[in-house]
Structure formats: C-alpha cells, structure tokens
Short mmCIF file of C-alpha atoms and ligand atoms in Angstrom, two decimals:
data_model
loop_
_atom_site.label_atom_id
_atom_site.label_comp_id
_atom_site.label_asym_id
_atom_site.label_seq_id
_atom_site.Cartn_x
_atom_site.Cartn_y
_atom_site.Cartn_z
CA LEU W 1 75.25 -84.37 43.11
CA LYS W 2 72.09 -82.28 43.33
CA VAL W 3 70.07 -81.74 40.16
CA GLN W 4 69.87 -78.06 39.26
CA VAL W 5 66.92 -77.00 37.18
CA SER W 6 67.12 -73.37 36.27
CA GLN W 7 64.76 -73.14 33.35
CA ILE W 8 61.21 -74.33 33.15
CA ASP W 9 60.60 -75.78 29.75
CA ILE W 10 56.93 -75.06 29.06
CA PRO W 11 55.29 -73.04 26.26
CA CYS W 12 53.58 -70.56 28.63
CA SER W 13 55.01 -67.78 30.76
CA PHE W 14 55.53 -68.79 34.34
CA GLY W 15 55.89 -67.03 37.67
CA PRO W 16 54.24 -65.68 40.80
CA ALA W 17 52.89 -62.75 38.78
CA TYR W 18 50.23 -65.02 37.27
CA GLU W 19 49.10 -66.50 40.54
CA GLY W 20 46.07 -64.30 41.16
CA GLU W 21 44.88 -64.54 37.56
CA ARG W 22 41.40 -65.98 36.92
CA VAL W 23 40.19 -68.01 33.95
CA ARG W 24 36.67 -66.79 33.32
CA GLY W 25 33.88 -68.45 31.34
CA LYS W 26 34.53 -66.80 28.00
CA ASP W 27 38.26 -67.56 28.15
CA LEU W 28 37.83 -71.16 29.24
CA HIS W 29 39.05 -74.00 27.03
CA SER W 30 38.71 -77.04 29.28
CA GLN W 31 38.65 -78.01 32.92
CA MET W 32 39.40 -80.82 35.34
CA GLY W 33 37.61 -81.27 38.67
CA GLY W 34 35.49 -78.55 40.25
CA GLY W 35 32.53 -80.90 40.69
CA LYS W 36 32.40 -81.75 36.97
CA THR W 37 34.95 -84.54 37.13
CA GLN W 38 37.20 -85.95 39.82
CA CYS W 39 40.53 -84.17 40.26
CA THR W 40 42.92 -85.48 42.89
CA GLU W 41 46.46 -84.73 44.00
CA LEU W 42 48.82 -87.00 45.84
CA VAL W 43 52.49 -86.77 46.74
CA LYS W 44 54.10 -89.98 47.94
CA MET W 45 57.59 -90.87 49.00
CA ALA W 46 59.29 -93.44 46.77
CA ASP W 47 62.39 -95.53 46.87
CA MET W 48 65.43 -94.05 45.11
CA LYS W 49 65.63 -97.03 42.75
CA GLU W 50 61.92 -97.07 42.04
CA ILE W 51 61.59 -93.78 40.14
CA GLU W 52 63.32 -91.84 37.42
CA ASP W 53 64.01 -88.17 38.02
CA GLY W 54 62.26 -85.89 35.56
CA LYS W 55 60.03 -88.55 34.08
CA VAL W 56 56.60 -87.10 33.32
CA GLU W 57 53.92 -89.28 31.88
CA VAL W 58 50.32 -88.59 30.86
CA VAL W 59 48.28 -91.79 30.96
CA GLY W 60 45.16 -91.18 28.86
CA LYS W 61 43.90 -88.13 26.99
CA ASP W 62 45.65 -84.78 27.10
CA ILE W 63 44.57 -81.27 26.13
CA PRO W 64 45.11 -81.76 22.34
CA ASP W 65 42.47 -84.51 22.48
CA LEU W 66 39.90 -82.12 23.91
CA GLY W 67 37.52 -79.66 22.33
CA GLU W 68 36.39 -76.34 23.72
CA GLY W 69 34.21 -76.79 26.81
CA ASP W 70 35.36 -80.34 27.48
CA THR W 71 36.16 -81.77 30.89
CA LEU W 72 38.59 -84.47 31.94
CA PRO W 73 39.17 -86.38 35.15
CA LEU W 74 42.68 -85.90 36.49
CA GLY W 75 44.94 -87.56 39.02
CA ILE W 76 48.24 -85.80 39.69
CA TYR W 77 50.55 -88.35 41.24
CA VAL W 78 53.96 -87.11 42.32
CA GLN W 79 56.58 -89.55 43.57
CA ILE W 80 59.55 -88.19 45.44
CA ALA W 81 62.74 -89.85 46.58
CA GLY W 82 65.67 -88.49 48.48
CA ARG W 83 68.14 -89.46 51.15
CA GLU W 84 66.81 -86.64 53.32
CA PHE W 85 63.18 -87.12 52.38
CA GLN W 86 60.61 -88.22 54.98
CA ALA W 87 56.98 -89.25 54.62
CA ASP W 88 56.17 -86.29 56.90
CA PHE W 89 57.10 -83.97 54.05
CA GLU W 90 54.51 -85.37 51.64
CA PRO W 91 51.66 -82.99 52.58
CA ILE W 92 53.98 -79.98 52.32
CA LEU W 93 55.10 -80.85 48.82
CA GLU W 94 51.54 -81.70 47.86
CA ARG W 95 50.30 -78.27 48.93
CA GLN W 96 52.82 -76.64 46.57
CA ILE W 97 50.86 -78.00 43.61
CA HIS W 98 48.26 -75.27 44.17
CA HIS W 99 50.46 -72.24 43.69
CA LEU W 100 52.84 -73.88 41.22
CA ILE W 101 50.03 -74.61 38.76
CA ASN W 102 48.72 -71.10 39.34
CA TYR W 103 52.14 -69.75 38.32
CA ILE W 104 51.44 -70.93 34.75
CA GLN W 105 49.97 -68.09 32.71
CA GLY W 106 46.43 -68.90 31.63
CA VAL W 107 45.97 -71.83 33.98
CA MET W 108 44.06 -71.61 37.25
CA HIS W 109 44.08 -73.97 40.19
CA ILE W 110 41.60 -74.01 43.07
CA GLY W 111 41.34 -76.32 46.06
CA GLN W 112 43.48 -79.24 47.12
CA ARG W 113 43.53 -82.96 47.82
CA ASP W 114 40.55 -84.68 46.19
CA ILE W 115 38.61 -81.47 45.54
CA SER W 116 41.02 -79.76 43.17
CA TRP W 117 39.89 -77.80 40.17
CA ILE W 118 41.97 -76.77 37.18
CA ARG W 119 40.76 -74.35 34.51
CA VAL W 120 42.76 -74.05 31.31
CA SER W 121 42.31 -70.95 29.15
CA LYS W 122 42.09 -70.79 25.37
CA ALA W 123 45.17 -68.56 25.39
CA ALA W 124 47.24 -71.21 27.16
CA VAL W 125 46.08 -73.90 24.73
CA GLU W 126 46.94 -71.67 21.77
CA LYS W 127 50.45 -71.39 23.10
CA GLY W 128 50.65 -75.18 23.25
CA PHE W 129 49.95 -75.94 26.90
CA THR W 130 49.34 -79.61 27.71
CA LEU W 131 48.86 -81.47 30.99
CA LYS W 132 52.39 -82.77 30.68
CA ASP W 133 53.56 -79.21 31.42
CA ILE W 134 52.12 -79.56 34.91
CA GLY W 135 54.58 -82.37 35.52
CA VAL W 136 57.42 -80.35 34.04
CA VAL W 137 56.63 -77.44 36.35
CA LEU W 138 56.31 -79.60 39.46
CA HIS W 139 59.59 -81.36 38.74
CA ALA W 140 61.52 -78.15 38.12
CA LYS W 141 60.09 -76.07 40.95
CA MET W 142 60.16 -78.76 43.59
CA HIS W 143 63.85 -79.29 42.83
CA GLN W 144 64.42 -75.55 43.05
CA ASP W 145 62.51 -74.97 46.26
CA PHE W 146 63.04 -78.25 48.12
CA GLY W 147 66.31 -79.50 46.66
CA LYS W 148 67.66 -79.74 50.19
CA VAL W 149 65.37 -82.68 51.02
CA LEU W 150 64.76 -84.43 47.72
CA ASP W 151 66.77 -85.96 44.87
CA LYS W 152 64.26 -87.39 42.42
CA ILE W 153 60.78 -86.46 41.26
CA GLN W 154 58.58 -88.41 38.91
CA VAL W 155 55.11 -87.21 37.91
CA THR W 156 52.26 -89.25 36.45
CA LEU W 157 49.08 -87.57 35.24
CA TYR W 158 46.15 -89.96 35.02
CA THR W 159 43.18 -88.91 32.91
CA LYS W 160 41.28 -92.19 32.51
CA LYS W 161 38.27 -92.32 34.77
CA ASP W 162 39.15 -95.68 36.32
CA ASP W 163 42.76 -94.75 37.03
CA VAL W 164 41.67 -91.49 38.65
CA LYS W 165 39.11 -93.34 40.72
CA LYS W 166 41.70 -95.82 41.94
CA MET W 167 44.19 -93.09 42.74
CA THR W 168 41.52 -91.09 44.57
CA GLU W 169 40.62 -94.03 46.79
CA ARG W 170 44.26 -94.48 47.68
CA ALA W 171 44.71 -90.76 48.26
CA ARG W 172 41.72 -90.60 50.61
CA ALA W 173 43.23 -93.31 52.77
CA GLU W 174 46.46 -91.29 52.87
CA TYR W 175 44.67 -88.05 53.79
CA LYS W 176 42.87 -89.87 56.58
CA GLN W 177 46.10 -91.15 58.02
CA ARG W 178 47.65 -87.69 57.88
CA ASP W 179 44.64 -86.07 59.55
CA GLU W 180 44.69 -88.59 62.33
CA ARG W 181 48.28 -87.85 63.21
CA VAL W 182 47.02 -84.95 65.33
CA GLU W 183 43.98 -86.81 66.62
CA ASN W 184 45.25 -87.36 70.12
CA MET W 185 47.02 -84.05 70.57
CA LYS W 186 45.55 -81.20 72.58
CA ASP W 187 46.16 -77.50 72.12
CA GLU W 188 47.02 -77.29 75.82
CA ASP W 189 49.86 -79.76 75.28
CA VAL W 190 51.97 -77.48 73.12
CA GLU W 191 53.48 -74.06 73.71
CA THR W 192 53.96 -73.39 70.02
CA TYR W 193 51.45 -73.09 67.21
CA TYR W 194 52.36 -72.43 63.59
CA SER W 195 51.40 -69.74 61.15
CA CYS W 196 50.63 -70.35 57.52
CA THR W 197 50.87 -67.47 55.10
CA LEU W 198 51.03 -69.53 51.94
CA CYS W 199 47.77 -67.97 50.79
CA GLN W 200 48.79 -64.33 51.09
CA SER W 201 49.22 -64.10 47.33
CA PHE W 202 45.42 -64.39 47.06
CA ALA W 203 44.37 -62.98 50.42
CA PRO W 204 47.17 -60.55 51.29
CA ASN W 205 46.21 -60.03 54.93
CA HIS W 206 45.26 -63.60 55.65
CA VAL W 207 47.18 -65.51 58.29
CA CYS W 208 46.12 -69.03 59.21
CA SER W 209 47.10 -70.13 62.68
CA VAL W 210 47.38 -73.86 62.96
CA SER W 211 47.17 -75.64 66.29
CA PRO W 212 46.84 -79.36 66.97
CA GLU W 213 43.10 -78.96 67.42
CA ARG W 214 42.56 -76.47 64.62
CA THR W 215 43.95 -77.75 61.34
CA GLY W 216 44.48 -75.33 58.47
CA LEU W 217 41.20 -74.34 56.88
CA CYS W 218 42.24 -75.81 53.53
CA GLY W 219 42.46 -79.19 55.22
CA ALA W 220 45.88 -79.73 53.70
CA TYR W 221 48.04 -78.54 56.60
CA ASN W 222 47.83 -79.64 60.18
CA TRP W 223 50.11 -78.76 63.09
CA MET W 224 52.48 -81.63 62.31
CA ASP W 225 52.75 -80.55 58.68
CA CYS W 226 53.50 -76.94 59.59
CA LYS W 227 56.14 -78.12 62.02
CA ALA W 228 57.78 -80.26 59.32
CA SER W 229 57.54 -77.41 56.83
CA TYR W 230 59.33 -75.09 59.25
CA GLU W 231 62.07 -77.66 59.68
CA ILE W 232 62.65 -77.87 55.92
CA ASN W 233 62.36 -74.15 55.35
CA PRO W 234 62.99 -72.05 58.48
CA THR W 235 62.30 -68.77 56.66
CA GLY W 236 59.23 -70.09 54.84
CA PRO W 237 55.48 -69.57 55.22
CA ASN W 238 55.12 -71.67 58.38
CA GLN W 239 56.59 -69.93 61.38
CA PRO W 240 56.40 -71.02 64.98
CA ILE W 241 54.14 -68.85 67.13
CA LYS W 242 54.74 -68.79 70.85
CA LYS W 243 51.24 -68.82 72.32
CA GLY W 244 52.20 -66.67 75.26
CA GLU W 245 49.74 -65.47 77.84
CA VAL W 246 46.19 -66.85 77.62
CA ILE W 247 43.62 -64.09 76.99
CA ASP W 248 40.57 -66.36 76.76
CA PRO W 249 40.90 -70.11 77.16
CA ARG W 250 37.36 -70.96 76.10
CA LEU W 251 37.26 -68.84 72.95
CA GLY W 252 40.90 -69.65 72.24
CA GLN W 253 42.83 -66.40 72.28
CA TRP W 254 46.49 -65.87 73.18
CA LYS W 255 48.63 -62.78 73.42
CA GLY W 256 51.48 -64.27 71.40
CA VAL W 257 49.16 -65.34 68.60
CA ASN W 258 47.52 -61.91 68.40
CA GLU W 259 50.86 -60.18 68.21
CA PHE W 260 52.01 -62.51 65.47
CA VAL W 261 48.79 -62.14 63.46
CA LYS W 262 48.85 -58.36 63.75
CA GLN W 263 52.35 -58.17 62.40
CA ALA W 264 51.91 -60.86 59.69
CA SER W 265 48.68 -59.25 58.46
CA ARG W 266 50.44 -55.89 58.32
CA GLY W 267 48.15 -54.49 60.95
CA ALA W 268 44.92 -55.50 59.19
CA VAL W 269 43.90 -58.09 61.80
CA GLU W 270 44.43 -57.38 65.50
CA GLY W 271 43.93 -60.97 66.56
CA TYR W 272 41.24 -63.61 66.65
CA ASN W 273 39.66 -66.52 68.48
CA PHE W 274 40.37 -70.11 67.49
CA TYR W 275 37.17 -71.64 68.81
CA SER W 276 34.33 -69.23 68.03
CA ILE W 277 32.30 -68.29 64.98
CA VAL W 278 30.42 -65.51 66.79
CA TYR W 279 33.17 -63.62 68.61
CA ASP W 280 36.17 -62.47 66.57
CA PRO W 281 36.51 -65.63 64.48
CA MET W 282 39.67 -66.51 62.59
CA THR W 283 40.01 -64.99 59.14
CA THR W 284 39.33 -67.04 56.04
CA CYS W 285 40.92 -67.32 52.63
CA GLY W 286 39.41 -68.74 49.47
CA CYS W 287 40.85 -72.23 49.96
CA CYS W 288 38.73 -73.33 52.88
CA GLU W 289 37.12 -76.75 52.60
CA CYS W 290 33.98 -75.60 54.44
CA ILE W 291 32.33 -72.39 55.58
CA ALA W 292 30.21 -72.29 58.70
CA ALA W 293 27.49 -69.70 59.20
CA VAL W 294 25.29 -68.82 62.17
CA LEU W 295 21.55 -69.54 61.67
CA PRO W 296 19.96 -67.21 64.24
CA THR W 297 16.40 -68.55 63.88
CA CYS W 298 17.58 -72.11 64.47
CA ASN W 299 19.84 -71.05 67.33
CA GLY W 300 22.59 -73.00 65.66
CA VAL W 301 25.30 -73.14 63.07
CA MET W 302 25.36 -74.64 59.58
CA THR W 303 28.37 -75.57 57.56
CA VAL W 304 28.77 -76.17 53.83
CA ASN W 305 31.57 -77.85 51.90
CA ARG W 306 33.06 -76.64 48.62
CA GLU W 307 31.75 -79.55 46.56
CA TYR W 308 28.13 -78.84 47.47
CA THR W 309 26.79 -76.42 44.87
CA GLY W 310 23.20 -76.11 46.07
CA ASP W 311 21.38 -73.59 48.25
CA THR W 312 21.95 -73.44 51.99
CA PRO W 313 19.76 -72.17 54.85
CA CYS W 314 21.94 -69.07 55.34
CA GLY W 315 20.72 -67.87 51.95
CA MET W 316 24.10 -68.17 50.24
CA LYS W 317 25.77 -70.91 48.25
CA PHE W 318 29.35 -71.92 49.00
CA THR W 319 30.76 -69.84 46.13
CA THR W 320 28.95 -66.71 47.33
CA LEU W 321 30.10 -67.25 50.89
CA ALA W 322 33.68 -67.79 49.74
CA GLY W 323 33.51 -64.64 47.63
CA VAL W 324 32.22 -62.57 50.53
CA MET W 325 34.69 -63.73 53.14
CA GLY W 326 37.62 -65.26 51.28
CA GLY W 327 39.65 -62.08 51.24
CA GLY W 328 41.11 -62.48 54.68
CA ALA W 329 38.86 -60.07 56.59
CA LYS W 330 37.15 -61.07 59.82
CA SER W 331 33.40 -61.77 59.41
CA PRO W 332 31.66 -62.54 62.72
CA GLY W 333 28.95 -65.13 62.18
CA PHE W 334 30.98 -66.90 59.51
CA VAL W 335 34.18 -68.89 59.58
CA GLY W 336 36.14 -71.09 57.19
CA HIS W 337 37.42 -74.43 58.43
CA SER W 338 38.57 -77.84 57.28
CA LYS W 339 36.32 -80.89 57.14
CA PHE W 340 38.40 -82.61 59.76
CA ASN W 341 38.02 -79.66 62.12
CA ILE W 342 34.25 -80.21 62.45
CA THR W 343 34.93 -83.24 64.62
CA GLN W 344 37.98 -81.91 66.40
CA ARG W 345 37.06 -81.43 70.02
CA LYS W 346 37.53 -77.67 70.21
CA PHE W 347 35.50 -76.87 67.09
CA ILE W 348 33.47 -73.72 67.95
CA ARG W 349 33.45 -74.80 71.57
CA GLY W 350 33.17 -71.14 72.58
CA ASP W 351 29.68 -71.17 71.05
CA GLY W 352 28.72 -74.53 72.51
CA PRO W 353 26.95 -75.44 75.75
CA PRO W 354 28.50 -73.32 78.55
CA ASP W 355 28.63 -76.28 80.91
CA MET W 356 30.53 -78.38 78.41
CA ASP W 357 34.15 -77.87 77.64
CA GLU W 358 34.12 -79.31 74.16
CA GLY W 359 30.54 -79.44 72.92
CA GLY W 360 30.67 -77.04 69.96
CA LEU W 361 29.57 -79.77 67.59
CA LEU W 362 26.15 -79.71 69.28
CA ARG W 363 25.51 -76.29 67.70
CA ILE W 364 25.59 -77.83 64.23
CA VAL W 365 22.08 -77.98 62.83
CA TRP W 366 22.58 -78.30 59.06
CA MET W 367 25.14 -79.76 56.67
CA PRO W 368 24.93 -81.01 53.08
CA LYS W 369 24.15 -84.72 53.00
CA MET W 370 27.38 -85.53 51.18
CA LEU W 371 29.50 -83.89 53.88
CA LYS W 372 27.52 -85.49 56.69
CA GLU W 373 27.98 -88.91 55.13
CA GLU W 374 31.67 -88.34 54.49
CA ILE W 375 32.42 -87.69 58.15
CA LYS W 376 29.69 -89.88 59.66
CA ASP W 377 32.01 -92.18 61.62
CA ARG W 378 33.75 -89.26 63.23
CA ILE W 379 30.49 -87.46 64.02
CA ASP W 380 29.18 -90.63 65.63
CA SER W 381 32.18 -91.13 67.86
CA ARG W 382 32.24 -87.47 68.95
CA ALA W 383 28.50 -87.50 69.56
CA LYS W 384 28.89 -90.53 71.78
CA GLU W 385 31.52 -88.72 73.82
CA LEU W 386 29.11 -85.81 74.14
CA GLY W 387 26.31 -88.03 75.38
CA VAL W 388 24.07 -87.60 72.31
CA PRO W 389 24.73 -90.86 70.44
CA ASP W 390 21.98 -90.25 67.84
CA PHE W 391 23.17 -86.73 67.06
CA TYR W 392 23.87 -87.62 63.42
CA ASP W 393 20.14 -88.06 62.78
CA LYS W 394 19.37 -84.69 64.34
CA ILE W 395 21.46 -82.74 61.83
CA ALA W 396 19.32 -81.48 58.95
CA ASP W 397 20.50 -81.53 55.34
CA GLU W 398 19.16 -80.36 51.97
CA THR W 399 16.66 -83.22 51.85
CA VAL W 400 15.03 -81.63 54.91
CA GLY W 401 15.21 -78.14 53.48
CA THR W 402 17.33 -75.15 52.63
CA THR W 403 15.46 -72.48 54.58
CA GLU W 404 15.76 -71.75 58.27
CA GLU W 405 12.01 -72.37 58.70
CA GLU W 406 12.18 -75.87 57.21
CA VAL W 407 15.26 -76.69 59.25
CA MET W 408 13.62 -75.38 62.43
CA GLU W 409 10.61 -77.68 61.99
CA PHE W 410 12.96 -80.65 61.71
CA LEU W 411 15.04 -79.62 64.73
CA LYS W 412 11.92 -79.42 66.89
CA GLU W 413 10.75 -82.80 65.68
CA LYS W 414 14.16 -84.31 66.46
CA ASP W 415 14.62 -82.44 69.73
CA HIS W 416 17.97 -81.07 68.60
CA PRO W 417 20.20 -80.05 71.55
CA ALA W 418 20.86 -76.56 70.08
CA LEU W 419 17.25 -75.59 70.81
CA LYS W 420 17.91 -75.82 74.53
CA LEU W 421 21.03 -73.69 74.48
CA GLU W 422 21.29 -70.01 75.20
CA SER W 423 21.00 -67.73 72.19
CA VAL W 424 23.76 -68.37 69.68
CA VAL W 425 24.24 -64.67 69.04
CA GLY W 426 24.83 -63.94 72.73
FE1 LIG N 1 48.15 -72.34 54.65
FE2 LIG N 1 45.79 -71.58 55.46
FE3 LIG N 1 46.42 -71.42 52.87
FE4 LIG N 1 46.04 -73.83 54.02
S1 LIG N 1 44.50 -72.19 53.73
S2 LIG N 1 47.72 -73.25 52.66
S3 LIG N 1 46.83 -73.46 56.07
S4 LIG N 1 47.32 -70.24 54.54
ZN1 LIG N 2 44.07 -70.03 50.78
#
C-alpha cells in the first residue's frame, strides 16, 4: 500500500507561488548556511527496516531557541527506502530540497549540497515555523511527487556544530563519488544529452543542457542523474535531447540541442556553445556553483565560487556576477559552471590552445584560494595530462591580488601558459 499524503501540516502557506519570494535584511529572523554557518543536504537510500516513514527529528536547537539575527548550522539528512528505490535516485531527490523549501511562504533557500543557505523571515516565525516543518514538507512532497519509487522517508535535522560537521564530511565523500560516475565518459560517446529546466521558476528562459562532460552548473545534476530523473519522471524537467548534426565540434554546438533550447526557452535563446565562455556561452541561472569571467588584460579567464565573498579581478564579487547574469540570458565573457566542470576535459576548450583538443584549463589565471585548494588533486592530475605539471602554482588567487594588474605581474613571474596563447577575446 502506498502512503498518500494530501495535506502538508505546517503553520505557513505552501506552494510554487512562494518560490521566487526573497527574504530581505529587514524581514530576516534567522539563517542557516550562506557562509555564516555550515548548511549541508544529503539524501541517502536506507533499508526498509531501518527507518520509520514520516519520522522527523530535530537534533539540537530549533527556531524557538533563536533570537532575531541568530544563525545556526544545519544538516538536512533525508533517508529514503523503497522497493523501487535505487542509489542513483539520491541526487534527484536531494535537488528537490531547494524548491520544496522555497515553496514555504517566508522561507528562502539558495544553493545545494554543502553550500546551502536558508533564510527564515520574521513573518514565518510569527506563524510558528520551525525547522521540523522542513522535514514535514520533504516527507509529504517527496511522497506526492516520487511515490512511484519510494515507500518510506525519514528526515533528521542536525543543528549541533559537531553533528553538522560529521554529516558534511560524509556528504562530501558522497558528492565526490557521484561526480566521478561521469569521469570516464566522453560527450562523443553518447547521442543523447539531457535538459534541465528545474530552475525556470527563477530564471524563466533558462535551460541547462547536461552532457557527460558538462555537468549541471549547480553541481547537483550530472548526465547520469538527469538520465535517472527522466526514467522516474518521463514528463519531468529532464528531457532527452538528441544532439543531432554537429555545428561546431570544438565550441560544442549541435543542431538538436539548439532546437531544443530555442523551444524550451520560448524563443529567448537560439542556442549556445558548451565549451566556450567567449562565443555564445551557455546561459546561467542563479544556482551556479562558480562563475567564470574573461580577464582581457591577463589574456585568461578567472572563476569564482559562491562561498568566496571577496573581491575578484573582474571587478565584481560573486553575488554581483550572479545578479547580472543569473536571469538566464546569454552573457559572452561570462559563464556559470559547476566546480567539478573546471577539471572536466572539455571545460572552455574552445578558448584554450588551438593545437590542443582539451586544454581549456590552461586559460585559468585566477581562482579564490579556497576553491583552488578544494579541487587541487583534480587540477594536478589534469595539469599533468596537459604537460604542465606545476600548473597549480601558476594560478593566482586573492593572496596574489584582486586586480588584473597584480595578477598579470604574477603570471609573468610564473610564466603562465595563457600569456603565450592568442588573444582570449579573438
Ligand atoms: Fe537543473 Fe541547471 Fe537548475 Fe541545476 S542549475 S537544477 S542543472 S536547471
Ligand atoms: Zn538554478
């Protein structure tokens, strides 16, 4: 017997109508994540006997324990069991957390994975909202929307620093495993890519195209995930796209993709390139993990991650960049992408050395130190493949400077390969 949950028992109004709503400074009661504290999400498959359907537990403080302006670490741990459930579905269910929390009136959710950010408004708290309601919502809506593949959902909300830390470490190992599932796949090997239009509620014309070598810009969906999502929900936000005729193999443009994007963006976007930041880059929505920008003086490209709040050599902070280009319009010279994508072989290869098929990474001249360190192992192994084993040390970061002039000095000193390339702006 399938559990039917028709009503969502929380004190706030709930529905897609509240999805685009912001919680601004003067309305803010408290927040989790967003660089102030850790906020992490993880969906894991469980054994049928191991969990209790509908059980929601908050371990640690909850909203009533907080005062105005307070912050709290948060780990949202969702366990799912079902005869039809597969571990492959975990990322798909996990990505639902974003819009489902946004459906709660007066509560805002940004980001995903271990960079989530929840802002709770005074109005929601006045109505009686607590973190437990997040669990209630996830339980009810996941049953409603994915009842076909799951039978039981249990949600635990950790708010003690140590618990959140432990859960985050575990989650990062899971994310890594998921990311690496597409590691050895090539875009040439498949005839079908997938679309993702999950973010159209925020960026109405935005269509992500996800290929094995270009994971979704939020970092939460790769080609495998989109494929699994389509299998669960054939009329859902992830549709197969027949690549069709190749228009430009180096920049990554296909007739079938363009046609799909044009129709799914309601004519707003005529098509785009998968592997270029300069020429017709893919469109970007507000969820991207990183935003890359061309630095013309340095003849290279910088990229900045969401968690880095400082200045960057392109003159804009992450939030400003996201505001400018997060609406789903094409902005040549800028492109949103996932962290993992930086070290995928086709990353901006169209802007890389012309004699190299997959050398886009060599255009990267600046990255925040935290991002560089996070992906160091992967940069090192790609750099070795590209014949520049010490490339990591040639990438500038904020300790070198946050102006193009400062970066340029460093690049010259380090003999960065981008300086020998043809002009980045063509
Ligand atoms: Fe899908 Fe792209 Fe949004 Fe990620 S950013 S959920 S891939 S539309
Ligand atoms: Zn988005």
